[in-house]
PDB file of C-alpha atoms in Angstrom:
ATOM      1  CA  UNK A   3       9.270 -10.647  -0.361  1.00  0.00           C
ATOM      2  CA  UNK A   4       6.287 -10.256   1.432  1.00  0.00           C
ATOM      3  CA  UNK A   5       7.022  -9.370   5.226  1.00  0.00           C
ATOM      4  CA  UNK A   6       2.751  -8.981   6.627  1.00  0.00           C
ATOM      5  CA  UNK A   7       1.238 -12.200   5.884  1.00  0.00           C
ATOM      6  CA  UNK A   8      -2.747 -12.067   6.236  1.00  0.00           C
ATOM      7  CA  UNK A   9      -4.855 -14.768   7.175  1.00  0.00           C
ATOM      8  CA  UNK A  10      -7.512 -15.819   5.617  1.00  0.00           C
ATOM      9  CA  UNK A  11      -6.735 -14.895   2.033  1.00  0.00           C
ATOM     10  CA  UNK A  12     -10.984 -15.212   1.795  1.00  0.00           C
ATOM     11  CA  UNK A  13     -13.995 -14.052   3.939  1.00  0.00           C
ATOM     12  CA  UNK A  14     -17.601 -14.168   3.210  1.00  0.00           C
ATOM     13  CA  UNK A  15     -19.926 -13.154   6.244  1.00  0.00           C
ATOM     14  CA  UNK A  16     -23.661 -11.909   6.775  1.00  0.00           C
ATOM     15  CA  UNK A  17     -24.112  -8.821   7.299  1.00  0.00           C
ATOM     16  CA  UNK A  18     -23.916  -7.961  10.853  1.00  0.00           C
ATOM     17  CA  UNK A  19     -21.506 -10.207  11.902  1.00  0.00           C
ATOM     18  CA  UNK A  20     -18.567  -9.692  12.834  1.00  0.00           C
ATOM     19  CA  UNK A  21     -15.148 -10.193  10.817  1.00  0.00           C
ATOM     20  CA  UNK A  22     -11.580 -11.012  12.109  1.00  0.00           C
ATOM     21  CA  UNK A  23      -8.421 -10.975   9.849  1.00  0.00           C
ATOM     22  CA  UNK A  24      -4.916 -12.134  11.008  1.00  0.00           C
ATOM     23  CA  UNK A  25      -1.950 -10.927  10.302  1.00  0.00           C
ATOM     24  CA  UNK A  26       1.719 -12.426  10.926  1.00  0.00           C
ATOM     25  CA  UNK A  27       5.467 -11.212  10.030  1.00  0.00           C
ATOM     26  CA  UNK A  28       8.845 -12.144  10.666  1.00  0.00           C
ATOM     27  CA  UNK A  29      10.918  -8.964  11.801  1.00  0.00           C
ATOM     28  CA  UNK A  30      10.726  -6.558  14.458  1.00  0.00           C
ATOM     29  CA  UNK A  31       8.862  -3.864  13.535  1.00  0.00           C
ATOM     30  CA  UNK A  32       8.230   0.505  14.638  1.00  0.00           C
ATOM     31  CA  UNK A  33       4.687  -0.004  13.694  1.00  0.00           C
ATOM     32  CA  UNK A  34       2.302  -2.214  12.046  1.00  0.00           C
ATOM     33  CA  UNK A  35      -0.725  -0.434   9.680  1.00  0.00           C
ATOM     34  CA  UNK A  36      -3.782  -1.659   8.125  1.00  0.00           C
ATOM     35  CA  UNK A  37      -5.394  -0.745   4.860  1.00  0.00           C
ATOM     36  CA  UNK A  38      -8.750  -1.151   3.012  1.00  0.00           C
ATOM     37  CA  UNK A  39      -8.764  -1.451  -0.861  1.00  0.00           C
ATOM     38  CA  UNK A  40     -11.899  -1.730  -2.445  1.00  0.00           C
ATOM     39  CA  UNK A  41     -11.800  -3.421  -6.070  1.00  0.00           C
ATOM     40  CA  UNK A  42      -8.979  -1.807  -8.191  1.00  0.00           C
ATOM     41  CA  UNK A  43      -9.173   0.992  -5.844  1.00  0.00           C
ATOM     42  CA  UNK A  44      -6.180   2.652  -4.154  1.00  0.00           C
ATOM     43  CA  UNK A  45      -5.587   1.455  -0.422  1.00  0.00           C
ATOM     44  CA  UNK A  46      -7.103   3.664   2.385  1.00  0.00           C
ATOM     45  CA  UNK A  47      -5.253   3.782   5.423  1.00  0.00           C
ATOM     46  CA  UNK A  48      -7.559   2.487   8.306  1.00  0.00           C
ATOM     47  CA  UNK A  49      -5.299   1.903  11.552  1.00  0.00           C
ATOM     48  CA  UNK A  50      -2.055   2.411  13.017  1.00  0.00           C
ATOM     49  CA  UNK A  51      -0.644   0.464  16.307  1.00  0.00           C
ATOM     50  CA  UNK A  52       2.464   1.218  17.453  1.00  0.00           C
ATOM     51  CA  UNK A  53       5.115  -2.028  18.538  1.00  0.00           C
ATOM     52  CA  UNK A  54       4.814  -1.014  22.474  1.00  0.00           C
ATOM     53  CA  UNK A  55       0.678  -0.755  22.065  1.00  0.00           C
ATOM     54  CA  UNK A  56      -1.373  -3.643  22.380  1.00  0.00           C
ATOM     55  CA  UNK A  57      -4.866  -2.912  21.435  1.00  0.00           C
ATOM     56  CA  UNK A  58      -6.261   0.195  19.677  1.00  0.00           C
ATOM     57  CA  UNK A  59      -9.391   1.155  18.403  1.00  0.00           C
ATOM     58  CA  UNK A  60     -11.242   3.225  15.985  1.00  0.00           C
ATOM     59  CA  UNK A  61     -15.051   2.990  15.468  1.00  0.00           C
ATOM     60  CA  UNK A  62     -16.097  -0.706  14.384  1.00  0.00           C
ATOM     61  CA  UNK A  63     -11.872  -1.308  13.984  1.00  0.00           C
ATOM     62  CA  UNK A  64     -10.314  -2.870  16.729  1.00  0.00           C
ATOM     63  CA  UNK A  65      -6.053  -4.213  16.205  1.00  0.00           C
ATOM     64  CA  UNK A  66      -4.268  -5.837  18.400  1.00  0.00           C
ATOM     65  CA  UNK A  67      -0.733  -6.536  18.140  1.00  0.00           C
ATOM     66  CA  UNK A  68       1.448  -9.362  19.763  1.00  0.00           C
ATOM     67  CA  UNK A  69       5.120  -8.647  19.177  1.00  0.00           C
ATOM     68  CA  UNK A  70       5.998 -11.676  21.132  1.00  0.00           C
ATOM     69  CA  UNK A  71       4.211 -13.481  18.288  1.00  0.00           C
ATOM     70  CA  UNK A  72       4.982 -11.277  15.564  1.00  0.00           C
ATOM     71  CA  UNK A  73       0.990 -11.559  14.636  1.00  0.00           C
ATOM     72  CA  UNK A  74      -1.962  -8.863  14.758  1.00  0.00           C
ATOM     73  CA  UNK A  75      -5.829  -8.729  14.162  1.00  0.00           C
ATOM     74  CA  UNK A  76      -8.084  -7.049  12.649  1.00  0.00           C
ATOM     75  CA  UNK A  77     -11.709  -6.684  13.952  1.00  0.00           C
ATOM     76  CA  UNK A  78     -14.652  -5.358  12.521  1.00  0.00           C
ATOM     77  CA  UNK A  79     -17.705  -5.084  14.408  1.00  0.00           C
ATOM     78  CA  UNK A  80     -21.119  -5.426  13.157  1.00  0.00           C
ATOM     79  CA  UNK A  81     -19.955  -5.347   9.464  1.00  0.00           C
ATOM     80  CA  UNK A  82     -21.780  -3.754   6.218  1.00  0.00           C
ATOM     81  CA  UNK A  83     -22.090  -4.324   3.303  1.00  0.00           C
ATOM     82  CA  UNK A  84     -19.965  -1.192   2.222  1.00  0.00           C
ATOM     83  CA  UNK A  85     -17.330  -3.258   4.226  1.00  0.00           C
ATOM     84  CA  UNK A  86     -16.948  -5.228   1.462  1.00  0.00           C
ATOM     85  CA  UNK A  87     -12.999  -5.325   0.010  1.00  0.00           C
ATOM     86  CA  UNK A  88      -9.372  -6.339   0.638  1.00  0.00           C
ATOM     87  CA  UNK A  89      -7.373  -5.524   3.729  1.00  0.00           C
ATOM     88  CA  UNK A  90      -4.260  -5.587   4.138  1.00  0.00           C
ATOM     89  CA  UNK A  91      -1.380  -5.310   6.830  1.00  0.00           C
ATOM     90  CA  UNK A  92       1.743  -3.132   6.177  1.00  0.00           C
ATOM     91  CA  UNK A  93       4.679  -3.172   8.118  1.00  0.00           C
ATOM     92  CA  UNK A  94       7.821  -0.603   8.434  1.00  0.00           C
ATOM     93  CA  UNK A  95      11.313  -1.888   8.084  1.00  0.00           C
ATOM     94  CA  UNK A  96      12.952   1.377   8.821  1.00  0.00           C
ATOM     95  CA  UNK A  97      12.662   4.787  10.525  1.00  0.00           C
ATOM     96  CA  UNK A  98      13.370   8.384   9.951  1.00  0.00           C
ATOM     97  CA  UNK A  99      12.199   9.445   6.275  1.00  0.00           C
ATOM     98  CA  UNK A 100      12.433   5.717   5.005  1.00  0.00           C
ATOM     99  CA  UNK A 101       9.069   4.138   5.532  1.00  0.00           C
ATOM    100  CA  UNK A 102       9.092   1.345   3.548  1.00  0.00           C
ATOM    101  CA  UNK A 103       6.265  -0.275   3.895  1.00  0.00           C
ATOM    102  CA  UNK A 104       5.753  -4.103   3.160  1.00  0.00           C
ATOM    103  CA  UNK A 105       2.547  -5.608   2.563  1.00  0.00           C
ATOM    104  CA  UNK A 106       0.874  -8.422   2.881  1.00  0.00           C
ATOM    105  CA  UNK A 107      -1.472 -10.185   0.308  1.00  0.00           C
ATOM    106  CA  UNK A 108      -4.493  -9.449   1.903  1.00  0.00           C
ATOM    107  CA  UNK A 109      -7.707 -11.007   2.961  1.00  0.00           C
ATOM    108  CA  UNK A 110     -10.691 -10.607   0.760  1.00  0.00           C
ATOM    109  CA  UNK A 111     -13.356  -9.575   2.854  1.00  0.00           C
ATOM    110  CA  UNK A 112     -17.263 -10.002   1.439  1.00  0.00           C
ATOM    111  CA  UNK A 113     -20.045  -9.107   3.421  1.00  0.00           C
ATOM    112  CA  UNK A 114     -23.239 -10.511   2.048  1.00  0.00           C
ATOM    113  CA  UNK A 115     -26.437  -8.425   2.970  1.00  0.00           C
TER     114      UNK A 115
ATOM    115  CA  UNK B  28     -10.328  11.783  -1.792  1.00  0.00           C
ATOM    116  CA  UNK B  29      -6.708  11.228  -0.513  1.00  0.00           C
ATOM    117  CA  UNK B  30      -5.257  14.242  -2.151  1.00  0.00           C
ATOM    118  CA  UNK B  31      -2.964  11.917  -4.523  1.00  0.00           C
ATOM    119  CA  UNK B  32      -3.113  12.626  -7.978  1.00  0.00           C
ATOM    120  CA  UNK B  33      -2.167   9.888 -10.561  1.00  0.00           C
ATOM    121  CA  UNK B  34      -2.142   9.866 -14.069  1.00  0.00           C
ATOM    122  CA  UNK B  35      -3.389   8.839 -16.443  1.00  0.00           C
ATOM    123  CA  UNK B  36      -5.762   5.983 -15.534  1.00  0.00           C
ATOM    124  CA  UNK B  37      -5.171   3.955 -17.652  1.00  0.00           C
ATOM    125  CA  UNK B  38      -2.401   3.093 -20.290  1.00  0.00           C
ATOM    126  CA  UNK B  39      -2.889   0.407 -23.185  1.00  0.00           C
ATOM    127  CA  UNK B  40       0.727   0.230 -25.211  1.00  0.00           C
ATOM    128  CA  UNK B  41       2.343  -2.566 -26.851  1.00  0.00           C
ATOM    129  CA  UNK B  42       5.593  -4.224 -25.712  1.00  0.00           C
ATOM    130  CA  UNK B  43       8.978  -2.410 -26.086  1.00  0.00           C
ATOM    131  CA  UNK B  44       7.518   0.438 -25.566  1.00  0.00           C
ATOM    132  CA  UNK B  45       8.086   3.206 -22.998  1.00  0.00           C
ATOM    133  CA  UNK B  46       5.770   5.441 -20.763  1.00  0.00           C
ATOM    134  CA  UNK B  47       5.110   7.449 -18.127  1.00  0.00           C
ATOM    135  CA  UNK B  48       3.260   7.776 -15.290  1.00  0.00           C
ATOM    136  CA  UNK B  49       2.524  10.645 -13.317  1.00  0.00           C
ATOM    137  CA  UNK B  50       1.810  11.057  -9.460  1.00  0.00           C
ATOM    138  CA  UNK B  51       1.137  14.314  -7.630  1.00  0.00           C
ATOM    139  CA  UNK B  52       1.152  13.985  -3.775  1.00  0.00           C
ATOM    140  CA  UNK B  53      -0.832  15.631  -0.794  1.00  0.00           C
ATOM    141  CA  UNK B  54       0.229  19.623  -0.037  1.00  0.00           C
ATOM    142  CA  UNK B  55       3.150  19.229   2.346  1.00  0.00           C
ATOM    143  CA  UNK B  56       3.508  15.763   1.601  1.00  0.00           C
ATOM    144  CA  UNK B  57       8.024  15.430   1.178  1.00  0.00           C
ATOM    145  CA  UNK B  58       7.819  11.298   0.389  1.00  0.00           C
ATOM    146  CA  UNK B  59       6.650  10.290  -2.446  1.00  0.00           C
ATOM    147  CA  UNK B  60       6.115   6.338  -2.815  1.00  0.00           C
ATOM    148  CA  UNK B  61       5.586   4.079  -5.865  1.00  0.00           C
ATOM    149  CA  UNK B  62       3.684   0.397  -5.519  1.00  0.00           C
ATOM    150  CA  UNK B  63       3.580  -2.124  -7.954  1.00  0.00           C
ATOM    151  CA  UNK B  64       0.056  -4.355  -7.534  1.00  0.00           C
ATOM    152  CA  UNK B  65      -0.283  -7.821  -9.797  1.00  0.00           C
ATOM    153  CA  UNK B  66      -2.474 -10.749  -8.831  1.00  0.00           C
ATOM    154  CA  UNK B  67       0.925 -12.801  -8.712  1.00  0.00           C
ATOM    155  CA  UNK B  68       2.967 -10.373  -6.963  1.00  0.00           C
ATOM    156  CA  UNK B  69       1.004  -8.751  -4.746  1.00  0.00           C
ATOM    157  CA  UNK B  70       1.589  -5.360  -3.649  1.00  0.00           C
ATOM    158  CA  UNK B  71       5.291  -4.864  -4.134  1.00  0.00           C
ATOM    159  CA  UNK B  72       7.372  -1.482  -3.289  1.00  0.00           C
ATOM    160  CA  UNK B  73       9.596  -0.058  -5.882  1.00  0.00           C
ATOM    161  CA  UNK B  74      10.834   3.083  -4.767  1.00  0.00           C
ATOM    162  CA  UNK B  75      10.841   5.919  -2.179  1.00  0.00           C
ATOM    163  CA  UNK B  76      11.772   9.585  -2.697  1.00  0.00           C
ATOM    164  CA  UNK B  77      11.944  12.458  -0.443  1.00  0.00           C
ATOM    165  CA  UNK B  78      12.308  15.879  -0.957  1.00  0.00           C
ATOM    166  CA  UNK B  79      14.531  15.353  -4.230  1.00  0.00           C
ATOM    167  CA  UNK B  80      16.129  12.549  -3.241  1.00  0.00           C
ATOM    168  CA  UNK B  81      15.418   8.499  -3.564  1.00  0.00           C
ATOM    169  CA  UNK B  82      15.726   7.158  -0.432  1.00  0.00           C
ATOM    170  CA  UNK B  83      15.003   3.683  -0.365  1.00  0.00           C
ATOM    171  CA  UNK B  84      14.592   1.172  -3.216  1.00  0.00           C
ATOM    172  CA  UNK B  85      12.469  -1.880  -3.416  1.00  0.00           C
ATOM    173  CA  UNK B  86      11.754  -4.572  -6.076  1.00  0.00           C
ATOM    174  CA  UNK B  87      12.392  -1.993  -9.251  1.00  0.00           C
ATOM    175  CA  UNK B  88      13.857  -3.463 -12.491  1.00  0.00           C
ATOM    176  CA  UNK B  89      16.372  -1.833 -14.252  1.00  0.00           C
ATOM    177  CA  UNK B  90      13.887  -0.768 -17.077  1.00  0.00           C
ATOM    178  CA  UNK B  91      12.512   1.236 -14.452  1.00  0.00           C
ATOM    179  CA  UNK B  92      12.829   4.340 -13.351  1.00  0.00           C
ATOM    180  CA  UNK B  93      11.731   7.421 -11.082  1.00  0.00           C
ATOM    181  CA  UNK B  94      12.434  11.420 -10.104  1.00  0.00           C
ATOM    182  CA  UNK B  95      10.838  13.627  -7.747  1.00  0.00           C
ATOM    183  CA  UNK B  96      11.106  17.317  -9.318  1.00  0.00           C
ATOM    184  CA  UNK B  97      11.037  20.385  -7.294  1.00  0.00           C
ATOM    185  CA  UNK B  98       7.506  20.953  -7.026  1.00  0.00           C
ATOM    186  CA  UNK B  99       7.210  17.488  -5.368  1.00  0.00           C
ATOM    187  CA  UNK B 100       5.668  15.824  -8.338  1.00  0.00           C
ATOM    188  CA  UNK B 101       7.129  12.527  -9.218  1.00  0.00           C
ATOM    189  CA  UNK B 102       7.474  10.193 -12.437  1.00  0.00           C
ATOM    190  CA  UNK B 103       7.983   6.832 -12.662  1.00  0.00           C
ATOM    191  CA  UNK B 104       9.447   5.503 -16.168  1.00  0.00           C
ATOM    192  CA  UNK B 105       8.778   1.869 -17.378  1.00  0.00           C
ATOM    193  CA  UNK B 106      10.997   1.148 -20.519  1.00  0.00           C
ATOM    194  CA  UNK B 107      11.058  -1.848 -23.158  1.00  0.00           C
ATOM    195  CA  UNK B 108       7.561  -3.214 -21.960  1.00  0.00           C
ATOM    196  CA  UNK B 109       7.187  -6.439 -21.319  1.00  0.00           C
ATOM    197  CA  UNK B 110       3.302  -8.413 -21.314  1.00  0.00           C
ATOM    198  CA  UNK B 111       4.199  -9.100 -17.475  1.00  0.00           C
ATOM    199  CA  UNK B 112       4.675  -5.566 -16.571  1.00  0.00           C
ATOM    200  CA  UNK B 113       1.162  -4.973 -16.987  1.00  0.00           C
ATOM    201  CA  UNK B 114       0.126  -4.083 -13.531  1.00  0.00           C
ATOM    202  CA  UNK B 115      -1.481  -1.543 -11.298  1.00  0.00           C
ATOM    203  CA  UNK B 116       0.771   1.144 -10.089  1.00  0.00           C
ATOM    204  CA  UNK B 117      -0.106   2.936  -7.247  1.00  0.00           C
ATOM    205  CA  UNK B 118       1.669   6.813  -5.825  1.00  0.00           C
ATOM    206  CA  UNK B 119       1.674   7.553  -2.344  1.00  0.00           C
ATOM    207  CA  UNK B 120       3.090  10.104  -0.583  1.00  0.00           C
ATOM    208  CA  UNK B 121       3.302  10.788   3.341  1.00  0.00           C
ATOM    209  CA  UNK B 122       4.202  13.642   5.823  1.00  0.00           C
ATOM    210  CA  UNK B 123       5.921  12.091   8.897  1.00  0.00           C
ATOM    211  CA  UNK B 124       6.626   8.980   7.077  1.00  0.00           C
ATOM    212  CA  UNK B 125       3.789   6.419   9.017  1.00  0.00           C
ATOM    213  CA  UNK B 126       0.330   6.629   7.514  1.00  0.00           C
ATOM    214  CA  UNK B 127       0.727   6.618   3.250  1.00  0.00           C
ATOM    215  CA  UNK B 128      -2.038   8.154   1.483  1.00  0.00           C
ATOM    216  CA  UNK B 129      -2.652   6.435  -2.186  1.00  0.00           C
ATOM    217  CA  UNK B 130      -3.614   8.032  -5.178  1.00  0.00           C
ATOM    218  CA  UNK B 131      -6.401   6.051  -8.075  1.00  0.00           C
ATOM    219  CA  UNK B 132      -3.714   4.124  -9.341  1.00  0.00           C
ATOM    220  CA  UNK B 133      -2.696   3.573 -12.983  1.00  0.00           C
ATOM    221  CA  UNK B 134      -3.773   0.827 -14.462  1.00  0.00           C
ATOM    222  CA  UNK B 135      -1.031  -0.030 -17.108  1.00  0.00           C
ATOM    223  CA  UNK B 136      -2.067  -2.737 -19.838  1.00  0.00           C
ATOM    224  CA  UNK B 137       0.729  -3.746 -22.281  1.00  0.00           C
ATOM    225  CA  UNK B 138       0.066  -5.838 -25.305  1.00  0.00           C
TER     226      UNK B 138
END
């Protein structure tokens, strides 16, 4: 079952603009991570916010994380066309030496140049 | 370059049949992870092991199985192939257990 549930499955921007993907789940969580996969591609690991963090960033990346919602974002600032792929959220349902990680389906990002 | 090693890339074989697939994880790295990815499915986790040891299981079938060997290295087993286990499968291993790191993926295509 799919715990991370992204929102919108599909994006298509201009280049330059700037892109926001949501992010919702059900349980509580340690942490929440995002990931990049570019076409067929194994998943990059972009971000990391922590449940008692509310906003993070990381170059163009910015997360933030509502726990009273059970919901994140993803920003991207000024996007590229190299920005171009899926994201996706992963959450942990466990600690210690058991990260499982469930993901969500992803949103589709295209950025048109 | 994530420091995952998968292979092979891809794998054509015909149902009932058995392979399989190879994952190599990051120096240091004790967990080693396997993902399922299918348009229908999604990403879906099968299995964890660390050090040796499974430690958590996800959505794996029966026909399915995995060991981590003392060098680290880990195999994952598919058995009497079926058209809808034709999937990407995707190795990744951590350190402290937060951020995975994914290998290429194999690309499994069963006729």
């Amino acid at each position: 079952s799919q715990q991370g549930e992204e929102d919108p499955q599909a994006l298509s921007i201009q280049e330059g603009e700037n892109a926001t993907m949501n992010c919702s789940y059900k349980t509580s969580i340690n942490n929440l991570q995002w990931y990049r996969q570019n076409s067929g591609r194994g998943l990059v690991h972009l971000i990391l916010i922590r449940s008692n963090e509310r906003e993070k960033h990381s170059g163009r990346l910015r997360v933030t994380l509502d726990t009273s919602k059970k919901s994140s974002s993803l920003l991207i600032t000024a996007s590229r066309a190299a920005d171009t792929a899926s994201y996706f959220c992963a959450t942990d349902e466990s600690g210690g030496s058991n990260y499982k990680l469930t993901f969500g389906k992803g949103t589709l990002l295209t950025v048109n140049p | 370059d994530s420091g995952v090693t998968q292979t092979p890339k891809h794998l054509i074989t015909a149902t009932g049949q058995r392979v399989t697939l190879r994952c190599s994880p990051r120096s240091g790295d004790l967990s080693v992870y396997w993902y399922q990815q299918s348009l229908d499915q999604g990403l879906q986790f099968l299995i964890q092991y660390y050090n040796g040891e499974e430690r958590a299981k996800g959505n794996i079938l029966e026909r399915f199985s995995a060991q981590q060997f003392p060098d680290l290295h880990s195999e994952l087993n598919l058995s009497s192939l079926e058209l809808g286990d034709s999937a990407l499968y995707f190795c990744a291993s951590s350190r402290r257990g937060d951020i995975q790191y994914f290998g290429a993926g194999t690309r499994l295509s069963v006729l």
